[in-house]
Amino acid sequence: MTSSSRPRPLTTVVLAISLDGKIADFSGAAARFGSQKDKAHLEKHIAQADAVLFGANTLRAYGTTLPITNPTLLEQRQKAGKPEQPVHIVCSPSGAIDPNLRFFQQPIPRWLITTPSGQKRWQTEAVASCFAQVLLANTMDGQLVWLPLLQSLKHKGIQQLLITGGSQLVGSLFAAQLIDELWITICPLLLGGDSAACLISGVSFLAEAAPRLSLQSLQSQEDEVFLHYRVNV
């Protein structure tokens, strides 16, 4: 399916994980175990995207998002007629995000995906300007209904959507069969812990019904392994 005929954006997950599949340690603090090569790898994918989507817990852990700073990547976006920075979209059904986070001072366009109740937190004069757009989500059985949201993003010009965490968000998109590709960096450490977040959470699959992936590329740099998978339709 071509990007023009697809009714929603192309969705790509980019995450670094430990060798035992964790995206953070048991403390839930920001995961900074990837190398500078992995950070450059992430920035390259951000530069290719029209929007970056991440959950509120990911934002709370880091307090910021990753803007494009590489001059070559900025020049490439300019030549392609794209804005300097992609849209950075926070998903928070509750809308409970601290408006004092440094994220809100970063020079990037910010959107919010939330529910009607979550929207109320961002309607006062003091915080109304924090997000350029607020997209309201429907829910079913306590979960966001994702397909209409992604279709709305496509109508707003988002052709390529990058997902950078966390595990609940990635899990919910997998459950809705709305992930197309994954770029996974395997980092050389073991984190363990039952409470440490893994690649996906909040959803479980029986082996016979689990999403199946096709390996597109494999590259190793020093002690890290960079994997590119396509999700089988």
mmCIF file of C-alpha atoms in Angstrom:
data_model
loop_
_atom_site.group_PDB
_atom_site.id
_atom_site.type_symbol
_atom_site.label_atom_id
_atom_site.label_comp_id
_atom_site.label_asym_id
_atom_site.label_seq_id
_atom_site.Cartn_x
_atom_site.Cartn_y
_atom_site.Cartn_z
ATOM 1 C CA MET A 1 0.000 0.000 0.000
ATOM 2 C CA THR A 2 1.405 3.396 -0.965
ATOM 3 C CA SER A 3 1.514 6.292 1.490
ATOM 4 C CA SER A 4 -1.075 8.174 -0.563
ATOM 5 C CA SER A 5 -3.582 5.282 -0.534
ATOM 6 C CA ARG A 6 -3.083 4.341 3.129
ATOM 7 C CA PRO A 7 -5.964 5.817 5.204
ATOM 8 C CA ARG A 8 -3.618 6.614 8.084
ATOM 9 C CA PRO A 9 0.057 7.538 8.547
ATOM 10 C CA LEU A 10 2.858 5.015 8.191
ATOM 11 C CA THR A 11 3.648 4.126 11.808
ATOM 12 C CA THR A 12 7.187 3.338 12.905
ATOM 13 C CA VAL A 13 8.341 2.445 16.421
ATOM 14 C CA VAL A 14 11.922 3.420 17.315
ATOM 15 C CA LEU A 15 13.146 2.221 20.710
ATOM 16 C CA ALA A 16 16.323 1.160 22.485
ATOM 17 C CA ILE A 17 16.047 -1.912 24.700
ATOM 18 C CA SER A 18 18.323 -3.857 27.004
ATOM 19 C CA LEU A 19 19.373 -7.361 26.019
ATOM 20 C CA ASP A 20 16.519 -8.680 28.180
ATOM 21 C CA GLY A 21 13.952 -6.490 26.426
ATOM 22 C CA LYS A 22 13.544 -3.626 28.917
ATOM 23 C CA ILE A 23 13.094 -0.002 27.825
ATOM 24 C CA ALA A 24 13.872 1.348 31.310
ATOM 25 C CA ASP A 25 14.991 0.056 34.684
ATOM 26 C CA PHE A 26 12.671 -0.722 37.614
ATOM 27 C CA SER A 27 12.803 2.892 38.880
ATOM 28 C CA GLY A 28 10.957 4.174 35.811
ATOM 29 C CA ALA A 29 13.530 6.927 35.337
ATOM 30 C CA ALA A 30 14.566 8.131 31.898
ATOM 31 C CA ALA A 31 16.436 5.443 29.996
ATOM 32 C CA ARG A 32 19.786 6.804 28.888
ATOM 33 C CA PHE A 33 21.661 3.562 28.285
ATOM 34 C CA GLY A 34 21.838 3.942 24.503
ATOM 35 C CA SER A 35 25.064 5.204 22.944
ATOM 36 C CA GLN A 36 25.584 8.452 21.034
ATOM 37 C CA LYS A 37 25.236 6.361 17.849
ATOM 38 C CA ASP A 38 21.810 5.246 19.018
ATOM 39 C CA LYS A 39 20.828 8.854 19.761
ATOM 40 C CA ALA A 40 21.949 9.886 16.272
ATOM 41 C CA HIS A 41 19.953 6.946 14.872
ATOM 42 C CA LEU A 42 16.832 8.203 16.680
ATOM 43 C CA GLU A 43 17.389 11.793 15.528
ATOM 44 C CA LYS A 44 17.659 10.598 11.913
ATOM 45 C CA HIS A 45 14.260 8.920 12.184
ATOM 46 C CA ILE A 46 12.749 11.983 13.842
ATOM 47 C CA ALA A 47 14.009 14.054 10.913
ATOM 48 C CA GLN A 48 12.222 11.733 8.475
ATOM 49 C CA ALA A 49 8.903 11.949 10.332
ATOM 50 C CA ASP A 50 6.055 14.423 10.104
ATOM 51 C CA ALA A 51 5.164 13.834 13.756
ATOM 52 C CA VAL A 52 6.547 12.078 16.831
ATOM 53 C CA LEU A 53 4.102 10.396 19.213
ATOM 54 C CA PHE A 54 4.874 9.433 22.814
ATOM 55 C CA GLY A 55 3.003 8.766 26.018
ATOM 56 C CA ALA A 56 2.735 11.028 29.033
ATOM 57 C CA ASN A 57 4.816 8.688 31.217
ATOM 58 C CA THR A 58 7.665 8.947 28.718
ATOM 59 C CA LEU A 59 7.405 12.741 28.851
ATOM 60 C CA ARG A 60 7.312 12.729 32.657
ATOM 61 C CA ALA A 61 10.437 10.558 32.813
ATOM 62 C CA TYR A 62 12.503 12.749 30.487
ATOM 63 C CA GLY A 63 10.869 16.155 30.962
ATOM 64 C CA THR A 64 11.785 16.945 27.345
ATOM 65 C CA THR A 65 11.606 15.539 23.857
ATOM 66 C CA LEU A 66 14.418 15.207 21.300
ATOM 67 C CA PRO A 67 14.414 18.026 18.753
ATOM 68 C CA ILE A 68 16.475 17.913 15.573
ATOM 69 C CA THR A 69 19.798 19.713 16.042
ATOM 70 C CA ASN A 70 21.977 18.064 13.384
ATOM 71 C CA PRO A 71 22.572 20.755 10.708
ATOM 72 C CA THR A 72 22.562 18.205 7.885
ATOM 73 C CA LEU A 73 19.188 16.815 8.958
ATOM 74 C CA LEU A 74 17.760 20.310 9.325
ATOM 75 C CA GLU A 75 18.975 21.176 5.827
ATOM 76 C CA GLN A 76 17.417 18.005 4.418
ATOM 77 C CA ARG A 77 14.038 18.929 5.902
ATOM 78 C CA GLN A 78 14.319 22.453 4.528
ATOM 79 C CA LYS A 79 15.101 21.166 1.020
ATOM 80 C CA ALA A 80 12.138 18.787 1.252
ATOM 81 C CA GLY A 81 9.858 21.722 2.087
ATOM 82 C CA LYS A 82 9.145 20.451 5.573
ATOM 83 C CA PRO A 83 8.956 22.500 8.788
ATOM 84 C CA GLU A 84 12.207 22.662 10.738
ATOM 85 C CA GLN A 85 10.808 20.368 13.438
ATOM 86 C CA PRO A 86 8.133 17.670 13.225
ATOM 87 C CA VAL A 87 5.087 17.937 15.444
ATOM 88 C CA HIS A 88 5.600 16.338 18.869
ATOM 89 C CA ILE A 89 2.382 14.715 20.078
ATOM 90 C CA VAL A 90 1.786 13.699 23.688
ATOM 91 C CA CYS A 91 -0.835 11.043 24.408
ATOM 92 C CA SER A 92 -2.438 11.495 27.829
ATOM 93 C CA PRO A 93 -6.046 10.364 28.369
ATOM 94 C CA SER A 94 -6.075 12.077 31.778
ATOM 95 C CA GLY A 95 -4.352 15.241 30.555
ATOM 96 C CA ALA A 96 -2.318 15.187 33.782
ATOM 97 C CA ILE A 97 0.915 16.737 32.538
ATOM 98 C CA ASP A 98 2.952 19.309 34.435
ATOM 99 C CA PRO A 99 2.919 22.530 32.349
ATOM 100 C CA ASN A 100 6.218 23.518 33.975
ATOM 101 C CA LEU A 101 8.147 20.735 32.250
ATOM 102 C CA ARG A 102 11.004 21.976 30.082
ATOM 103 C CA PHE A 103 9.215 20.337 27.160
ATOM 104 C CA PHE A 104 6.941 23.358 27.026
ATOM 105 C CA GLN A 105 9.888 25.718 26.497
ATOM 106 C CA GLN A 106 11.402 23.703 23.651
ATOM 107 C CA PRO A 107 11.115 25.313 20.186
ATOM 108 C CA ILE A 108 8.871 22.636 18.680
ATOM 109 C CA PRO A 109 5.202 22.381 17.675
ATOM 110 C CA ARG A 110 3.226 20.511 20.364
ATOM 111 C CA TRP A 111 -0.081 18.663 20.056
ATOM 112 C CA LEU A 112 -2.034 16.686 22.656
ATOM 113 C CA ILE A 113 -4.156 13.561 22.297
ATOM 114 C CA THR A 114 -6.548 13.285 25.225
ATOM 115 C CA THR A 115 -10.149 12.681 26.256
ATOM 116 C CA PRO A 116 -12.850 15.317 26.917
ATOM 117 C CA SER A 117 -12.107 15.140 30.650
ATOM 118 C CA GLY A 118 -8.368 15.474 30.009
ATOM 119 C CA GLN A 119 -8.984 18.456 27.750
ATOM 120 C CA LYS A 120 -10.469 20.423 30.645
ATOM 121 C CA ARG A 121 -7.026 20.661 32.278
ATOM 122 C CA TRP A 122 -5.766 22.648 29.265
ATOM 123 C CA GLN A 123 -8.597 25.128 28.789
ATOM 124 C CA THR A 124 -7.577 27.740 31.320
ATOM 125 C CA GLU A 125 -5.911 30.911 30.058
ATOM 126 C CA ALA A 126 -2.629 30.016 31.798
ATOM 127 C CA VAL A 127 -2.076 26.789 29.847
ATOM 128 C CA ALA A 128 -4.277 27.076 26.750
ATOM 129 C CA SER A 129 -1.307 28.019 24.581
ATOM 130 C CA CYS A 130 0.827 25.018 25.621
ATOM 131 C CA PHE A 131 -0.533 22.858 22.789
ATOM 132 C CA ALA A 132 -1.185 24.160 19.293
ATOM 133 C CA GLN A 133 -3.829 21.464 18.789
ATOM 134 C CA VAL A 134 -5.785 19.152 21.077
ATOM 135 C CA LEU A 135 -7.176 15.994 19.491
ATOM 136 C CA LEU A 136 -10.010 14.308 21.356
ATOM 137 C CA ALA A 137 -10.105 10.529 21.503
ATOM 138 C CA ASN A 138 -13.011 8.157 21.904
ATOM 139 C CA THR A 139 -12.608 5.293 24.360
ATOM 140 C CA MET A 140 -13.906 1.730 24.464
ATOM 141 C CA ASP A 141 -13.529 -0.468 27.532
ATOM 142 C CA GLY A 142 -11.188 2.143 28.998
ATOM 143 C CA GLN A 143 -8.852 2.134 25.976
ATOM 144 C CA LEU A 144 -8.371 4.784 23.313
ATOM 145 C CA VAL A 145 -9.873 4.016 19.915
ATOM 146 C CA TRP A 146 -6.831 4.585 17.741
ATOM 147 C CA LEU A 147 -7.861 4.240 14.111
ATOM 148 C CA PRO A 148 -9.999 7.423 13.945
ATOM 149 C CA LEU A 149 -7.170 9.322 15.665
ATOM 150 C CA LEU A 150 -4.624 8.173 13.100
ATOM 151 C CA GLN A 151 -7.016 8.938 10.263
ATOM 152 C CA SER A 152 -7.402 12.441 11.706
ATOM 153 C CA LEU A 153 -3.621 12.844 11.770
ATOM 154 C CA LYS A 154 -3.457 11.810 8.111
ATOM 155 C CA HIS A 155 -6.028 14.463 7.254
ATOM 156 C CA LYS A 156 -3.833 17.002 9.046
ATOM 157 C CA GLY A 157 -0.888 16.158 6.783
ATOM 158 C CA ILE A 158 0.896 13.585 8.937
ATOM 159 C CA GLN A 159 2.153 10.969 6.473
ATOM 160 C CA GLN A 160 4.893 9.424 8.635
ATOM 161 C CA LEU A 161 4.330 8.980 12.363
ATOM 162 C CA LEU A 162 7.188 7.988 14.659
ATOM 163 C CA ILE A 163 6.383 6.336 18.013
ATOM 164 C CA THR A 164 9.052 6.595 20.703
ATOM 165 C CA GLY A 165 7.353 5.016 23.722
ATOM 166 C CA GLY A 166 6.299 4.054 26.182
ATOM 167 C CA SER A 167 5.405 0.411 26.388
ATOM 168 C CA GLN A 168 1.685 0.984 27.096
ATOM 169 C CA LEU A 169 1.335 3.173 24.022
ATOM 170 C CA VAL A 170 3.224 0.720 21.810
ATOM 171 C CA GLY A 171 1.179 -2.156 23.212
ATOM 172 C CA SER A 172 -2.142 -0.423 22.556
ATOM 173 C CA LEU A 173 -1.161 0.330 18.950
ATOM 174 C CA PHE A 174 -0.069 -3.274 18.414
ATOM 175 C CA ALA A 175 -3.378 -4.465 19.866
ATOM 176 C CA ALA A 176 -5.165 -2.275 17.318
ATOM 177 C CA GLN A 177 -2.931 -3.660 14.534
ATOM 178 C CA LEU A 178 -1.683 -0.178 13.725
ATOM 179 C CA ILE A 179 2.109 -0.618 13.805
ATOM 180 C CA ASP A 180 3.883 -0.964 10.456
ATOM 181 C CA GLU A 181 7.606 -1.019 11.292
ATOM 182 C CA LEU A 182 10.011 -1.255 14.211
ATOM 183 C CA TRP A 183 13.587 -0.068 14.550
ATOM 184 C CA ILE A 184 14.992 -1.655 17.697
ATOM 185 C CA THR A 185 18.439 -1.000 19.156
ATOM 186 C CA ILE A 186 19.635 -3.800 21.427
ATOM 187 C CA CYS A 187 21.963 -2.305 24.017
ATOM 188 C CA PRO A 188 24.625 -4.323 25.893
ATOM 189 C CA LEU A 189 23.188 -4.458 29.392
ATOM 190 C CA LEU A 190 20.746 -6.516 31.463
ATOM 191 C CA LEU A 191 18.173 -4.689 33.594
ATOM 192 C CA GLY A 192 15.854 -7.424 34.909
ATOM 193 C CA GLY A 193 13.092 -6.683 37.386
ATOM 194 C CA ASP A 194 9.421 -7.641 37.197
ATOM 195 C CA SER A 195 8.351 -3.984 37.344
ATOM 196 C CA ALA A 196 10.766 -2.713 34.695
ATOM 197 C CA ALA A 197 8.929 -1.734 31.510
ATOM 198 C CA CYS A 198 9.487 -4.005 28.544
ATOM 199 C CA LEU A 199 9.016 -3.284 24.851
ATOM 200 C CA ILE A 200 5.216 -3.629 25.034
ATOM 201 C CA SER A 201 2.875 -3.820 28.004
ATOM 202 C CA GLY A 202 -0.820 -3.663 28.766
ATOM 203 C CA VAL A 203 -1.577 -6.320 26.165
ATOM 204 C CA SER A 204 -0.792 -10.031 25.794
ATOM 205 C CA PHE A 205 -0.875 -12.294 22.772
ATOM 206 C CA LEU A 206 -1.120 -16.052 22.475
ATOM 207 C CA ALA A 207 1.747 -17.364 20.364
ATOM 208 C CA GLU A 208 -0.519 -18.381 17.490
ATOM 209 C CA ALA A 209 -2.149 -14.914 17.381
ATOM 210 C CA ALA A 210 0.944 -12.795 18.073
ATOM 211 C CA PRO A 211 2.059 -10.143 15.579
ATOM 212 C CA ARG A 212 4.641 -11.591 13.203
ATOM 213 C CA LEU A 213 7.595 -9.599 11.933
ATOM 214 C CA SER A 214 9.918 -9.791 8.948
ATOM 215 C CA LEU A 215 13.542 -8.766 9.435
ATOM 216 C CA GLN A 216 14.504 -6.061 6.949
ATOM 217 C CA SER A 217 18.020 -5.257 8.092
ATOM 218 C CA LEU A 218 20.549 -5.977 10.829
ATOM 219 C CA GLN A 219 23.596 -3.880 11.637
ATOM 220 C CA SER A 220 26.002 -3.971 14.551
ATOM 221 C CA GLN A 221 28.044 -0.995 15.707
ATOM 222 C CA GLU A 222 30.471 -1.632 18.524
ATOM 223 C CA ASP A 223 28.362 -3.415 21.164
ATOM 224 C CA GLU A 224 24.898 -2.396 19.929
ATOM 225 C CA VAL A 225 22.708 -4.149 17.369
ATOM 226 C CA PHE A 226 20.309 -2.183 15.178
ATOM 227 C CA LEU A 227 17.321 -4.172 13.912
ATOM 228 C CA HIS A 228 14.676 -3.146 11.396
ATOM 229 C CA TYR A 229 11.494 -5.205 11.271
ATOM 230 C CA ARG A 230 8.357 -4.868 9.189
ATOM 231 C CA VAL A 231 5.095 -6.070 10.726
ATOM 232 C CA ASN A 232 3.460 -8.748 8.565
ATOM 233 C CA VAL A 233 -0.031 -7.893 7.394
#
